[in-house]
Short mmCIF file of C-alpha atoms in Angstrom, two decimals:
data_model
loop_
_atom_site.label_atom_id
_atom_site.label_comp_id
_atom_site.label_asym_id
_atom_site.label_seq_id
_atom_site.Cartn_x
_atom_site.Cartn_y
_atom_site.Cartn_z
CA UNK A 1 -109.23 -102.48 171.98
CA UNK A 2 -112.56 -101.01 171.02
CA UNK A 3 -110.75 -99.16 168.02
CA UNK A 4 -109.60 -102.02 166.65
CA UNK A 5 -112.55 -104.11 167.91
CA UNK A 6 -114.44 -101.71 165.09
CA UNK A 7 -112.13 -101.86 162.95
CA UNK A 8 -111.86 -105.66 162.20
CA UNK A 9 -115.70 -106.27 163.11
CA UNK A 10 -117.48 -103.39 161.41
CA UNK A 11 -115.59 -101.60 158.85
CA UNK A 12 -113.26 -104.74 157.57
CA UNK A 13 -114.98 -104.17 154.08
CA UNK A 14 -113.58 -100.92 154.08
CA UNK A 15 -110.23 -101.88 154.93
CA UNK A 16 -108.41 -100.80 151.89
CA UNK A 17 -109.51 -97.16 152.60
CA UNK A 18 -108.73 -96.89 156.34
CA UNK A 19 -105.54 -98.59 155.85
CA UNK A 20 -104.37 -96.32 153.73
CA UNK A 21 -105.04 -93.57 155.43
CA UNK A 22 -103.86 -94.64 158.78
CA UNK A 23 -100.78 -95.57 156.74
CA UNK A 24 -100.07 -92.08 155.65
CA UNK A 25 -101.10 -90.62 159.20
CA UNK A 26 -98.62 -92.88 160.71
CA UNK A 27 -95.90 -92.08 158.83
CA UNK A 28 -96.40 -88.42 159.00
CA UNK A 29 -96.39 -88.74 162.50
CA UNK A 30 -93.18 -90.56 162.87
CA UNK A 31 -91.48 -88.21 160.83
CA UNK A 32 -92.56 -84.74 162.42
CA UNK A 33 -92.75 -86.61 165.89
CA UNK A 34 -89.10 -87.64 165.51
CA UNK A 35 -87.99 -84.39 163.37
CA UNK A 36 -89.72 -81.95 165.63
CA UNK A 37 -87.85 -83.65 168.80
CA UNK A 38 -83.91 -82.94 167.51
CA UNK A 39 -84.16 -79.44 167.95
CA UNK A 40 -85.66 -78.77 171.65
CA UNK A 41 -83.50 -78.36 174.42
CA UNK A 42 -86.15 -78.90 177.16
CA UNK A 43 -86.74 -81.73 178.22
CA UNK A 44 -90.60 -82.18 178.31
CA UNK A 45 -91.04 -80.53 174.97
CA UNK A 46 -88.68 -83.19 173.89
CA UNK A 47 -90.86 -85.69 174.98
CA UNK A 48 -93.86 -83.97 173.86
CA UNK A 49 -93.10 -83.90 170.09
CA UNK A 50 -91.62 -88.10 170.52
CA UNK A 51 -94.99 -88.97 172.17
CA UNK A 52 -96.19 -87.81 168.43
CA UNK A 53 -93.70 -90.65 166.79
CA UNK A 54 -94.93 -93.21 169.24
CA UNK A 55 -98.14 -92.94 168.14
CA UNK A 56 -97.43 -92.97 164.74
CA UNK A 57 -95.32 -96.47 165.50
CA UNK A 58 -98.71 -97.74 166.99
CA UNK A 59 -100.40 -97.05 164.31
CA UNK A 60 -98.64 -99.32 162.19
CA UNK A 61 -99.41 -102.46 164.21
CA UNK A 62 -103.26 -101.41 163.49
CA UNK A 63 -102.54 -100.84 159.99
CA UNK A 64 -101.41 -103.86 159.50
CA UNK A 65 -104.27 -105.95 161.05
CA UNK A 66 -106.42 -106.52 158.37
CA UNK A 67 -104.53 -107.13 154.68
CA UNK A 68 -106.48 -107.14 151.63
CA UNK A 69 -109.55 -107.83 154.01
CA UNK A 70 -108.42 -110.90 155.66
CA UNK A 71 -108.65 -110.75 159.21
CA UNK A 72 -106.53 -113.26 159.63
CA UNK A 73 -103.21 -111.13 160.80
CA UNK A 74 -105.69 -108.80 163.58
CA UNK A 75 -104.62 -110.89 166.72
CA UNK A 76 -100.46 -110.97 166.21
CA UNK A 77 -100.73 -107.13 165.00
CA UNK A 78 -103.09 -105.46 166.93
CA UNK A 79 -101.54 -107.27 170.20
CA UNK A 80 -98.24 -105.79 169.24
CA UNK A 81 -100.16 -102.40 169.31
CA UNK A 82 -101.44 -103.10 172.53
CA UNK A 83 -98.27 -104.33 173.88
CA UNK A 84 -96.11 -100.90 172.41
CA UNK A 85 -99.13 -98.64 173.91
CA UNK A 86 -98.37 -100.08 177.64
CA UNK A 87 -94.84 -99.95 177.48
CA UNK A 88 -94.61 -96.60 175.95
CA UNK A 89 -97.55 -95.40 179.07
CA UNK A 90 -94.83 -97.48 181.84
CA UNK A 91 -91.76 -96.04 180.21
CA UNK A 92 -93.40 -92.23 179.55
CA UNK A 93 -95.01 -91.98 183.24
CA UNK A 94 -91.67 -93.58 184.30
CA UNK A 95 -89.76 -90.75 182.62
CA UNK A 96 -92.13 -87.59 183.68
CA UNK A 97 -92.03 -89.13 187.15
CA UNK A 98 -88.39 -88.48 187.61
CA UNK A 99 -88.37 -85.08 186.43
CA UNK A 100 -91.22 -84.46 188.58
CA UNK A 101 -88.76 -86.36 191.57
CA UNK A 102 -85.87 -84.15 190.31
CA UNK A 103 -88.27 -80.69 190.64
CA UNK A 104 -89.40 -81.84 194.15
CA UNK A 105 -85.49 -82.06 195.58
CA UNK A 106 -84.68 -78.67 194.03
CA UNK A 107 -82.80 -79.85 190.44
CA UNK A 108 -83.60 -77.78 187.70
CA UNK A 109 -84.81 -80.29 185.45
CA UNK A 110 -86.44 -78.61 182.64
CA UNK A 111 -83.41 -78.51 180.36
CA UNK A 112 -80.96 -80.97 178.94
CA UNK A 113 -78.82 -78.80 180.49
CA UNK A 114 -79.48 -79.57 183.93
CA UNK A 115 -78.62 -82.96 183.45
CA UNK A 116 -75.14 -82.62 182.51
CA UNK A 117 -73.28 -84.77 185.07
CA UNK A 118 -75.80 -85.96 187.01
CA UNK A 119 -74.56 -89.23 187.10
CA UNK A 120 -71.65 -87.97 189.17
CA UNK A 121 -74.11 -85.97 191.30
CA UNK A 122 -76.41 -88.91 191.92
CA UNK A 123 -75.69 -92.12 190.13
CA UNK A 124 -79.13 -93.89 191.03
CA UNK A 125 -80.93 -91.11 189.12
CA UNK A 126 -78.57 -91.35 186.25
CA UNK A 127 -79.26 -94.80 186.31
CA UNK A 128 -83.15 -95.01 186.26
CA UNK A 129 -82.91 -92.18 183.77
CA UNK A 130 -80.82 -94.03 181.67
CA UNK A 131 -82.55 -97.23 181.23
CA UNK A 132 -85.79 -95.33 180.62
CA UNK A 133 -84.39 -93.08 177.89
CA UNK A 134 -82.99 -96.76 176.30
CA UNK A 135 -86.56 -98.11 176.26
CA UNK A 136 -87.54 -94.72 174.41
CA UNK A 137 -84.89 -95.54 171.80
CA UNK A 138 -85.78 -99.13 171.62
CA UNK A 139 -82.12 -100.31 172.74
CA UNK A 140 -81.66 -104.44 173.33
CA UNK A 141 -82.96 -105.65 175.92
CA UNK A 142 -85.19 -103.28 176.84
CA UNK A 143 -88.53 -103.52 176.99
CA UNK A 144 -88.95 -100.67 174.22
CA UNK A 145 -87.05 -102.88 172.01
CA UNK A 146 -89.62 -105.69 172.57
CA UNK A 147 -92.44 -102.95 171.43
CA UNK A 148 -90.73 -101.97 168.52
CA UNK A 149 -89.92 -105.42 167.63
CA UNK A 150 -92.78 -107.15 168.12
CA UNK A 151 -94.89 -104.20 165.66
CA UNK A 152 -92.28 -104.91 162.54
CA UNK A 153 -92.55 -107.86 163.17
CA UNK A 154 -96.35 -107.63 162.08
CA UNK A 155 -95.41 -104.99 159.37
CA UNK A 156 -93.31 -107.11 157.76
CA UNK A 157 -95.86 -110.13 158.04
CA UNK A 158 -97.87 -108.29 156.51
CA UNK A 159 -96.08 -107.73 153.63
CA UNK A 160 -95.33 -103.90 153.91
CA UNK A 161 -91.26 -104.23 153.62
CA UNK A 162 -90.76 -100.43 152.89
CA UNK A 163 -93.39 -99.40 155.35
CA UNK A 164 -90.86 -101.48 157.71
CA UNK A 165 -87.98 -99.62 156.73
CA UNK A 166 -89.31 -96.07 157.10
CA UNK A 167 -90.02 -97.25 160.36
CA UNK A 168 -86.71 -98.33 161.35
CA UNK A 169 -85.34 -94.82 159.59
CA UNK A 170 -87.21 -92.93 162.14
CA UNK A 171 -86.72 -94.93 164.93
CA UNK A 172 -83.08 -94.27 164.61
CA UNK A 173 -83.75 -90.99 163.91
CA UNK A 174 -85.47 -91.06 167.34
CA UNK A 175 -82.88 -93.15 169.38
CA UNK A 176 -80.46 -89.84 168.76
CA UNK A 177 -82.41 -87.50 171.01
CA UNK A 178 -82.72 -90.00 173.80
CA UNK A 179 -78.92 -91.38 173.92
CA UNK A 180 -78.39 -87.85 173.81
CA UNK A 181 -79.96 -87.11 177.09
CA UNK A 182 -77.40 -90.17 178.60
CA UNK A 183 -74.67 -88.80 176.88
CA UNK A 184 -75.25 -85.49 178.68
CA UNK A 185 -75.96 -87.27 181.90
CA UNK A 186 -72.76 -89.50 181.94
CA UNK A 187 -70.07 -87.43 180.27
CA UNK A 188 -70.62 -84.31 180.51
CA UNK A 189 -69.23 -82.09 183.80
CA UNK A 190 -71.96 -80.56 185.79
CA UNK A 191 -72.06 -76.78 186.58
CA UNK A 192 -73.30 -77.88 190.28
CA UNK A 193 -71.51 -80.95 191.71
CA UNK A 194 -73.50 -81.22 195.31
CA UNK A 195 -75.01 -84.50 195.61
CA UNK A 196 -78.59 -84.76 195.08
CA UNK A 197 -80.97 -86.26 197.38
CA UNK A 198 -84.59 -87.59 197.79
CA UNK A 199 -86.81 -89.14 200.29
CA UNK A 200 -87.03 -93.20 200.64
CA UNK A 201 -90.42 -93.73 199.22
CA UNK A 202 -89.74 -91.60 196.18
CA UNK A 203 -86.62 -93.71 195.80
CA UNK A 204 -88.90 -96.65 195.72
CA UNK A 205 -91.29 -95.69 193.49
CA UNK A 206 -88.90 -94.71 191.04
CA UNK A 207 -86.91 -97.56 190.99
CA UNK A 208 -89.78 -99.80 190.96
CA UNK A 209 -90.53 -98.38 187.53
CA UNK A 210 -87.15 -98.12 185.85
CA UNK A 211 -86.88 -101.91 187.32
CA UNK A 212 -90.30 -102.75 185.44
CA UNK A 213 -88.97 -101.61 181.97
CA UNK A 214 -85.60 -103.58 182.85
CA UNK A 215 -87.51 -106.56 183.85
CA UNK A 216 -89.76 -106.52 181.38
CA UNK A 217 -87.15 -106.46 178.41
CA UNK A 218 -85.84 -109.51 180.09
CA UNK A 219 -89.15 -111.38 180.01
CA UNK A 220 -91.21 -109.85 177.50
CA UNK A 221 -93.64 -112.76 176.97
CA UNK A 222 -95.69 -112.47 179.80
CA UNK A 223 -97.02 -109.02 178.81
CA UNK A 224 -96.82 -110.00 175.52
CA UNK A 225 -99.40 -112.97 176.13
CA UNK A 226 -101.27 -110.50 178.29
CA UNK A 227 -102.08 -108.46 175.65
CA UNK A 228 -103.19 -111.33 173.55
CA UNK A 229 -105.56 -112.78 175.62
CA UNK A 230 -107.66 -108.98 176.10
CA UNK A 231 -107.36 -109.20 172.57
CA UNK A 232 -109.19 -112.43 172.20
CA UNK A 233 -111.93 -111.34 174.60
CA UNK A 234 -112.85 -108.47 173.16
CA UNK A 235 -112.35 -109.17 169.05
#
């Protein structure tokens, strides 16, 4: 909020210059982000390079806040910023909290590997898993999709049609790595097939958060106007 606070307050006569370069930093990032994260077969690396393509998504909602110095678009675009940095943070600290939950019941769950079959060796992992790797990839109707969504939505607003469509490019490009990690989950055979289990509270808290980014996608609005309104204070 202070970023784009400065942005729209103090350097709006500059616009043309910081647009363009945030445009070209975004879309570098969402091409190495996205590029980088085909190739790893460990799991947090994987997630390492994407957080680099989510970022580069954000930026695009801040791009597009001010147009040809009118500040008229900075509440619908930065919001959508706002609202993809939360539900990337919930769906990311979702995702590193069940490897994390994995580690602590004795799964190896550095690489893809490890996951293959875990759905048949514990189907409520393989379940919160899954619907957290569909928010990554921005699958309907999950709260990810909302993100995405709501940010070309302000693109396009905006007027930047092919900035739009690079955008949608990589995001495809990016939905491949995570589907893969719930194709390797659900139909692949495990090399260990004893069940895996965890304590009650760890349950909880896991499935708390992997309920969040269902609910969420269900009724986005209410985060959505969240977002809006610390918007309007602090512009």
């Amino acid at each position: 909020a202070i970023v784009m606070r400065i942005l729209v307050n103090d350097l709006i006569e500059l616009a043309a210059d910081w647009q363009q370069m945030l445009i070209l930093l975004s879309v570098l990032s969402m091409a190495i982000g996205n590029l980088a994260a085909i190739a790893p077969t460990h799991l947090k690396r994987m997630l390492a390079y994407s957080a680099i393509s989510h970022m580069g998504f954000m930026l695009l909602g801040i791009v597009t806040g001010v147009v040809g110095g009118d500040a008229r678009y900075a509440l619908n675009a930065y919001s959508s910023a706002m609202f993809y940095v939360v539900t990337y943070v919930l769906t990311s600290a979702g995702t590193f909290g069940m490897i994390l939950l994995l580690a602590r019941t004795g799964f190896e769950a550095d690489n893809l590997d490890d996951y293959k079959g875990l759905n048949k060796r514990s189907p409520w992992f393989a379940a919160i898993m899954m619907m957290l790797m569909f928010s990554m990839a921005g699958v309907p109707f999950f709260v990810g999709f909302f993100a995405k969504f709501s940010v070309l939505q302000a693109v396009v607003a905006a007027g930047y049609m092919k900035l739009a469509i690079a955008a949608v490019i990589f995001s495809l490009i990016g939905a491949y790595y995570y589907l893969r990690v719930v194709k390797i989950m659900y139909f692949d055979q495990p090399t260990d097939t004893s069940p895996i289990e965890a304590p009650l509270n760890m349950k909880v808290l896991a499935s708390a958060n992997g309920l969040a980014v269902a609910v969420l996608g269900i009724f986005p609005q209410a985060l959505m106007s969240l977002c809006a309104f610390s918007l309007l204070r602090s512009l």
